[in-house]
Tab-separated table of C-alpha atoms in Angstrom:
chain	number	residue	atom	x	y	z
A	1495	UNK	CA	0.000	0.000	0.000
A	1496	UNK	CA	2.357	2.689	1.361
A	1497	UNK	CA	4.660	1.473	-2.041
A	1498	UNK	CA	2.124	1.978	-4.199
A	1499	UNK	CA	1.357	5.569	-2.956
A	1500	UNK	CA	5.435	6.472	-3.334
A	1501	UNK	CA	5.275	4.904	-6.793
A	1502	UNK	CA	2.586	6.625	-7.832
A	1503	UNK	CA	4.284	9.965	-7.007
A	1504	UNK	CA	6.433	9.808	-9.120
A	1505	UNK	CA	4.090	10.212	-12.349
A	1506	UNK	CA	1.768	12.957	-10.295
A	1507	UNK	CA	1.527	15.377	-12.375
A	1508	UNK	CA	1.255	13.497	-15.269
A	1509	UNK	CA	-1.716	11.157	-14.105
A	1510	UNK	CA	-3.138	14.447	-12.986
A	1511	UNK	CA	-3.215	16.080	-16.034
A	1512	UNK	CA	-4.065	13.291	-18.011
A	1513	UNK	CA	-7.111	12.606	-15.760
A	1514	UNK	CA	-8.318	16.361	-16.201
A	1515	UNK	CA	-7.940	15.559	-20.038
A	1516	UNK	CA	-10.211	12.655	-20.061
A	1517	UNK	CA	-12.635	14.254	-18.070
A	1518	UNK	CA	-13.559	16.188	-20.697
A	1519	UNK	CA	-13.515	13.383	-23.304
A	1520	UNK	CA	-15.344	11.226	-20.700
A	1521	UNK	CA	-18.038	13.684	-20.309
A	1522	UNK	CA	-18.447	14.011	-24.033
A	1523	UNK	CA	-19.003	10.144	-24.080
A	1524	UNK	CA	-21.534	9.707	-21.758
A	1525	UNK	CA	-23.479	12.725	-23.012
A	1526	UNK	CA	-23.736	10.988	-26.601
A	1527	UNK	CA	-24.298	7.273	-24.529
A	1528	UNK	CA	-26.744	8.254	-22.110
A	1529	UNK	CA	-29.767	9.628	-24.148
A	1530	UNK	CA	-31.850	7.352	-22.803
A	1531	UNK	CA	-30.902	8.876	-18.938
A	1532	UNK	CA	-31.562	12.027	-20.466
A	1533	UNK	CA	-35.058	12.326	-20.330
A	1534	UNK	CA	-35.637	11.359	-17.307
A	1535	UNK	CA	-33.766	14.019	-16.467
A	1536	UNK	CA	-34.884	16.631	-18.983
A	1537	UNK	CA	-38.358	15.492	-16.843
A	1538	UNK	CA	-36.987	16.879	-13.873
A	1539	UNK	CA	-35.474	20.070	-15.229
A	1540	UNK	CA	-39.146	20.703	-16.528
A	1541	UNK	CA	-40.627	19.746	-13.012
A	1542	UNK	CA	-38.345	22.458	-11.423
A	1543	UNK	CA	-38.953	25.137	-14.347
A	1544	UNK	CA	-42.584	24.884	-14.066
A	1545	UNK	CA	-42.328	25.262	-10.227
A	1546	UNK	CA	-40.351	28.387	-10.203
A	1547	UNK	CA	-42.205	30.872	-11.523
A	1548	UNK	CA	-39.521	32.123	-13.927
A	1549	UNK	CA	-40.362	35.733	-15.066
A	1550	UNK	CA	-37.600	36.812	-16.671
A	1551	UNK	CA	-38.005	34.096	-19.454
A	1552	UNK	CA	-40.094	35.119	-21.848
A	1553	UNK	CA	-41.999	32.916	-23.791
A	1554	UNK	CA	-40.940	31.945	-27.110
A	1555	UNK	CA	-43.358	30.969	-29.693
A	1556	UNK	CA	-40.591	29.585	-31.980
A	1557	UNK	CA	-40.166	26.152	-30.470
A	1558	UNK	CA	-36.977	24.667	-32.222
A	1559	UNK	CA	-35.299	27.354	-30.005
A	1560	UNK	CA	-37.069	26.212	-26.966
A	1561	UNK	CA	-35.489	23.101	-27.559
A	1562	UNK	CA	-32.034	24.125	-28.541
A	1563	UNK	CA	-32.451	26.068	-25.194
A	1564	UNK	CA	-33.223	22.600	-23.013
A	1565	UNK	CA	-30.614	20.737	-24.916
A	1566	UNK	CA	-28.295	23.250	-23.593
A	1567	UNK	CA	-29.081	22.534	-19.937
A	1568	UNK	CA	-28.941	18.635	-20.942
A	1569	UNK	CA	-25.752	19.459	-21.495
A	1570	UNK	CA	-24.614	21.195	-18.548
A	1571	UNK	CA	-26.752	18.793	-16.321
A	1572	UNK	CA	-24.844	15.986	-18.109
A	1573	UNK	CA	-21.177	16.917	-17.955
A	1574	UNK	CA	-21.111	18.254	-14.739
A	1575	UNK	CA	-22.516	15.153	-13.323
A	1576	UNK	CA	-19.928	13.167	-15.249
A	1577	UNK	CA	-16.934	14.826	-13.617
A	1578	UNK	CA	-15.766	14.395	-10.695
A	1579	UNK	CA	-14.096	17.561	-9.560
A	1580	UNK	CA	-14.489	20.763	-11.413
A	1581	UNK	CA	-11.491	22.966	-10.369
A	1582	UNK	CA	-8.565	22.665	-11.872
A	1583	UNK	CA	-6.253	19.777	-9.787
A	1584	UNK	CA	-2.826	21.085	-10.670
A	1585	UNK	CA	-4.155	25.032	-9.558
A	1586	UNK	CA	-5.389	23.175	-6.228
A	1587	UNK	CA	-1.853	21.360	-5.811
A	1588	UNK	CA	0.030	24.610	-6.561
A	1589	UNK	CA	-2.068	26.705	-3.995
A	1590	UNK	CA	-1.387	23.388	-1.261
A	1591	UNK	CA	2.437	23.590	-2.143
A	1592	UNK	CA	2.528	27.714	-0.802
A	1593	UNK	CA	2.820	25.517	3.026
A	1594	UNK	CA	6.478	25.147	3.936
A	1595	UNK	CA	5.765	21.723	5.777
A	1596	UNK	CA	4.583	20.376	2.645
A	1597	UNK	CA	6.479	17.664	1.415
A	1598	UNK	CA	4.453	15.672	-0.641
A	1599	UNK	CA	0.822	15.364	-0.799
A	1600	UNK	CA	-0.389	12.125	-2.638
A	1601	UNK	CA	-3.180	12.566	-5.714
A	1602	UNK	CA	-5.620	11.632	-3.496
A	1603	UNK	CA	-5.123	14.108	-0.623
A	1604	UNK	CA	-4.706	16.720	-3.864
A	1605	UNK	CA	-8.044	15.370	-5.517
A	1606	UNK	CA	-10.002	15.229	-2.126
A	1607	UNK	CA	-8.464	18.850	-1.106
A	1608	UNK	CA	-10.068	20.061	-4.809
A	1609	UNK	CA	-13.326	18.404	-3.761
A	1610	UNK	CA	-13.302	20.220	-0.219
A	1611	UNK	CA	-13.223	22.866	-1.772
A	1612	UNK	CA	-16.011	22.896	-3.682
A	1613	UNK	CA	-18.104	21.928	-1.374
A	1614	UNK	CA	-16.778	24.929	1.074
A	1615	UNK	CA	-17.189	27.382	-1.991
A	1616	UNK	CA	-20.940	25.957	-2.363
A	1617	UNK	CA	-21.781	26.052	1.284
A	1618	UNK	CA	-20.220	29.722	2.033
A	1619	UNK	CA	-22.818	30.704	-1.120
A	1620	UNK	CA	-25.526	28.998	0.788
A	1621	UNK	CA	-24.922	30.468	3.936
A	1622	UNK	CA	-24.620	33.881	2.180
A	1623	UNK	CA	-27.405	33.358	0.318
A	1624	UNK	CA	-29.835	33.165	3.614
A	1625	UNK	CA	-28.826	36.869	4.529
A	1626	UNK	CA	-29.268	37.666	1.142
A	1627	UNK	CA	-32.540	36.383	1.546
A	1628	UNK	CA	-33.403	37.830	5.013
A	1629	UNK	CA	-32.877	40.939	3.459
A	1630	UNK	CA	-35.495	40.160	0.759
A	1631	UNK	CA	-32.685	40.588	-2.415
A	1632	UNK	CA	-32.134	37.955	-5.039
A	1633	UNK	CA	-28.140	38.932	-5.433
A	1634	UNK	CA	-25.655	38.033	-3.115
A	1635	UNK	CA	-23.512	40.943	-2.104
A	1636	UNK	CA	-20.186	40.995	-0.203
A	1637	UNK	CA	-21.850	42.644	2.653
A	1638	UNK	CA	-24.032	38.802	2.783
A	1639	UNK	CA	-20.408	37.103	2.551
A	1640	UNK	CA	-19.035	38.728	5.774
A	1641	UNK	CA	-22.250	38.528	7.431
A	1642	UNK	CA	-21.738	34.551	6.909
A	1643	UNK	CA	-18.283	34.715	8.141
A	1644	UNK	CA	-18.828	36.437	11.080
A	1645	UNK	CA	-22.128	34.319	11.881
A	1646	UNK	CA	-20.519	30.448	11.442
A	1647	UNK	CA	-18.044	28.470	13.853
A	1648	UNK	CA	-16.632	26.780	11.184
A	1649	UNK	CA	-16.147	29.890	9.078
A	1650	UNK	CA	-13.778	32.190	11.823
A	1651	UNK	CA	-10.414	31.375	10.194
A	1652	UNK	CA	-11.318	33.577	7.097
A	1653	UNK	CA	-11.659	36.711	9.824
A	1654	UNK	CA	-8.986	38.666	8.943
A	1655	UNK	CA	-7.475	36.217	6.589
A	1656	UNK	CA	-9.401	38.076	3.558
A	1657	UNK	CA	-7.682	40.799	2.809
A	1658	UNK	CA	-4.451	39.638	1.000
B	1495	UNK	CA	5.896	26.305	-9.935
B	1496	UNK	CA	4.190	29.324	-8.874
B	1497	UNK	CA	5.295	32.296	-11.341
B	1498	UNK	CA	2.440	34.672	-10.985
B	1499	UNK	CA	0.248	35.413	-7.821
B	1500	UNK	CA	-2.884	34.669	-10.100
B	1501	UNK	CA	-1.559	31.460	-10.306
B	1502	UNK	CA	-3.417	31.715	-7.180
B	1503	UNK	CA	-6.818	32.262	-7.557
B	1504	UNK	CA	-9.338	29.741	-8.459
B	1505	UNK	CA	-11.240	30.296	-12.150
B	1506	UNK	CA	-14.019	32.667	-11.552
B	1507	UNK	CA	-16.137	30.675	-14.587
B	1508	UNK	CA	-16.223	27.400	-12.311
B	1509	UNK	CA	-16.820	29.435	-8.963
B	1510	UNK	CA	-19.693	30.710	-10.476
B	1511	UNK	CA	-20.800	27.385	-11.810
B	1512	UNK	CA	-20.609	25.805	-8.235
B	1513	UNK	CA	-22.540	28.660	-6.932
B	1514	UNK	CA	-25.241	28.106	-9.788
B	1515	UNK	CA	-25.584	24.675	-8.743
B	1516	UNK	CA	-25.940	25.333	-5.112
B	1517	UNK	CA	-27.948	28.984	-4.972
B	1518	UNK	CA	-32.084	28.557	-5.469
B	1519	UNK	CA	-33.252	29.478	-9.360
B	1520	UNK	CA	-33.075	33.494	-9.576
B	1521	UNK	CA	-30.364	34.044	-7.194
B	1522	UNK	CA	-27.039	35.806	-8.597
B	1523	UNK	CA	-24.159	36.590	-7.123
B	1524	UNK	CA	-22.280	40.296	-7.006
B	1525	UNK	CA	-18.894	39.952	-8.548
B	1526	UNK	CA	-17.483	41.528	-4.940
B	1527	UNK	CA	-19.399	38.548	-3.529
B	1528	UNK	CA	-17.583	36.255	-5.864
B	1529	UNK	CA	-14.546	37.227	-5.184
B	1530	UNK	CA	-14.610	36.986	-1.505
B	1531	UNK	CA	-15.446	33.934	-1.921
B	1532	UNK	CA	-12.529	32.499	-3.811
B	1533	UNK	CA	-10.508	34.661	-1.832
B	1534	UNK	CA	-12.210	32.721	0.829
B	1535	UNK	CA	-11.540	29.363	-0.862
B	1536	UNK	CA	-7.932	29.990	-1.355
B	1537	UNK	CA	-7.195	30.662	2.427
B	1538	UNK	CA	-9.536	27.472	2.373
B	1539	UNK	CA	-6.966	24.894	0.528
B	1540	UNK	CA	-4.136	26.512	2.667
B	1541	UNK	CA	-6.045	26.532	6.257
B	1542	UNK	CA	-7.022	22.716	5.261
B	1543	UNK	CA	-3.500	21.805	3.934
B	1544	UNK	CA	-1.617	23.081	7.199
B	1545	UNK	CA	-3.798	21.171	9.568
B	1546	UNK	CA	-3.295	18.328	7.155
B	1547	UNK	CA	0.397	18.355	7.312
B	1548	UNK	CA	0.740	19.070	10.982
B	1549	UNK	CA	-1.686	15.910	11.396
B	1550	UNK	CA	0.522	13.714	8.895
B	1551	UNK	CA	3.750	15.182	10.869
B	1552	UNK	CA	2.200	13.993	14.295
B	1553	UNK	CA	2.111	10.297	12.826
B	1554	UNK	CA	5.737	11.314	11.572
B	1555	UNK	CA	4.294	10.626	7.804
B	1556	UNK	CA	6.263	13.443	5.247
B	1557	UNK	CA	3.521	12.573	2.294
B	1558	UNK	CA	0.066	13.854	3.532
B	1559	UNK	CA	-2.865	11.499	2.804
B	1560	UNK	CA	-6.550	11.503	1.920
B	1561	UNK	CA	-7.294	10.333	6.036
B	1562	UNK	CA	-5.174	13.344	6.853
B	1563	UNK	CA	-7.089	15.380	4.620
B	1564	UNK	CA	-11.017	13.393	6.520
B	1565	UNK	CA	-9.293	13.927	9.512
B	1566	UNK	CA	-7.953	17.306	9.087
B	1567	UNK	CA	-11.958	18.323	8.125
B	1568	UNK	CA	-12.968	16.759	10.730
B	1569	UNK	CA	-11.660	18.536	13.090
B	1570	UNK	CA	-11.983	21.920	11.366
B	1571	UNK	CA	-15.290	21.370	12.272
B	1572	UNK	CA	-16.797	20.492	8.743
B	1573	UNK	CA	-17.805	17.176	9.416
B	1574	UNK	CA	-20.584	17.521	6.601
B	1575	UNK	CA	-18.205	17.199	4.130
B	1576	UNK	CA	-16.987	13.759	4.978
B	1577	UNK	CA	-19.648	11.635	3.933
B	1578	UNK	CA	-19.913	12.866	0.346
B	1579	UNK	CA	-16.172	13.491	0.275
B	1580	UNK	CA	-15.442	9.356	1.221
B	1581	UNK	CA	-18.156	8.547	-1.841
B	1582	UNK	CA	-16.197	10.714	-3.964
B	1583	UNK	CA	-12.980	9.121	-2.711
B	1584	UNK	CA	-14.082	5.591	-3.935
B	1585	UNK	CA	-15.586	6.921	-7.327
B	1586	UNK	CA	-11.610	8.740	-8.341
B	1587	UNK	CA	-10.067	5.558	-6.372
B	1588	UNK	CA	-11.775	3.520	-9.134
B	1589	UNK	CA	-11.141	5.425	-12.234
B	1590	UNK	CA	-7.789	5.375	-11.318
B	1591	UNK	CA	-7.762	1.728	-11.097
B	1592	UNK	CA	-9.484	1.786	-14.512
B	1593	UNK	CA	-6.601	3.962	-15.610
B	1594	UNK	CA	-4.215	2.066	-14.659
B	1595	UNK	CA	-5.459	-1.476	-15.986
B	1596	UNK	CA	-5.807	0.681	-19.002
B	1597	UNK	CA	-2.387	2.035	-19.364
B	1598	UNK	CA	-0.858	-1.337	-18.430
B	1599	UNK	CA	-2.542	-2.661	-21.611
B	1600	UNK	CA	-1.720	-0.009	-23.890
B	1601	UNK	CA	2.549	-0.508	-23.000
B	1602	UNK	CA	2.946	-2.266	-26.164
B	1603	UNK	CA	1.708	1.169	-27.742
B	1604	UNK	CA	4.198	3.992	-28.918
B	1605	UNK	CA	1.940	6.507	-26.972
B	1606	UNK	CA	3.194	5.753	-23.144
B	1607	UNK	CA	6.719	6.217	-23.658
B	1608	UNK	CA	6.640	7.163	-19.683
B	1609	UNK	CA	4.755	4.160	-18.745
B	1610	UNK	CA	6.979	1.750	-20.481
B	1611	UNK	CA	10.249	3.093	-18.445
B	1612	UNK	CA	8.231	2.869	-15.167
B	1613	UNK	CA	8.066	-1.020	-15.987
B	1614	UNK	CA	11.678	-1.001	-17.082
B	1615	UNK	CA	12.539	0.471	-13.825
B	1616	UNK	CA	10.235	-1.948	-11.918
């Protein structure tokens, strides 16, 4: 186990960027494969469409552009789904390497570190979000970011660590 | 290595694509907002990296691992993140497996140059 992680260091970057490569070929594969997935979920992009009331759409009597329009989320739905991590790995590893006491982090820590992160990015949105909400406005402003700093446990080590 | 402090930041186009999929339908996000938040991110991978590596250093370990990382989370007090985070663990585990079986097939191509020395070595 612990030989396998060392020998796999040695080709990090390379794995890593070759993995970050096929994601995108990957995702372009299972988008043509999985038609028949698709409408399933197509049905559920509807479902939520027709329960928001969306005003700012306006409705289109030409219908081939409707369609072009929900092949496009299809799309989106599709590919993001497909991947596994969205931000960029070797942008993730070079922000890890800024600690001095880093020696070597293994792909996994790097990929799982990428991950974290994009769960932290969506849940400091949410959190912002519900002040932007308490305050009755559909756009998150900074003002809602520090509010959600200040307000969560987990959140006090960006206090004073934003302004680099 | 690092050559330019943007190097840095995180790409505003996926940030904003995260925050899509996570924000209600209708709600934007200020650009200020946005970049706090990446700002916030980036102190993120660094705040999460150092506990990592003191943690790996306690069980005098120089490469830090994904349990450093679960731990490290863990007790940075974002234990929500663990659950989803060990699913997604076992999903890249396995297409690196896949990878691998792949690339150990393809040797006899002229393509993996790199792989083909790594046996040699072996």
């Amino acid at each position: 186990m612990a030989s396998e992680d060392l020998f796999a260091e040695d080709f990090s970057e390379e794995i890593i960027s070759e993995l970050e490569q096929d994601y995108v070929q990957e995702a372009d594969i299972v988008e043509q494969e999985d038609i028949g997935g698709k409408e399933t979920e197509e049905d559920n992009v509807v479902e939520e469409e027709s329960t928001t009331p969306d005003e700012s759409v306006p409705v289109t009597t030409n219908t081939e552009e409707d369609q072009t329009q929900s092949s496009k989320t299809k799309t989106t739905n599709v590919s993001s789904e497909a991947r596994l991590f969205q931000l960029p790995l070797t942008r993730v590893r070079n922000i890890m390497k800024l600690d001095p006491d880093l020696h070597i982090a293994s792909n996994e820590a790097v990929f799982l570190v990428t991950r974290a992160t994009e769960l932290f990015i969506q849940s400091l949105g949410v959190e912002s979000y519900t002040f932007t909400a308490q305050a009755k406005k559909k756009t998150v402003q900074k003002r809602d970011v520090d509010l959600a700093i200040a307000a969560v446990d987990s959140l006090m080590f960006l206090d004073g660590a934003m302004s680099f | 290595m690092v050559e330019r402090i943007e190097d840095l930041n995180l790409p505003n186009a996926v940030i904003t694509r995260l925050l899509k999929d996570a924000l209600p339908d209708g709600a934007n996000v200020s650009k200020e907002a946005r970049s706090a938040i990446a700002r916030a991110a980036s102190v993120f991978v660094i705040f999460l990296t150092s506990t990592s590596t003191s943690l790996a250093r306690k069980q005098n370990h120089k490469t830090i691992t994904a349990t450093n990382i679960l731990d490290a989370l863990k007790q940075l007090e974002f234990e929500s993140f663990i659950d989803p985070l060990t699913k997604d663990l076992e999903a890249y585990r396995k297409v690196v497996k896949d990878k691998k079986d792949k690339a150990k097939k393809d040797t006899s191509g002229t393509e993996n140059g790199t792989e083909k020395e790594s046996e040699n070595a072996a």
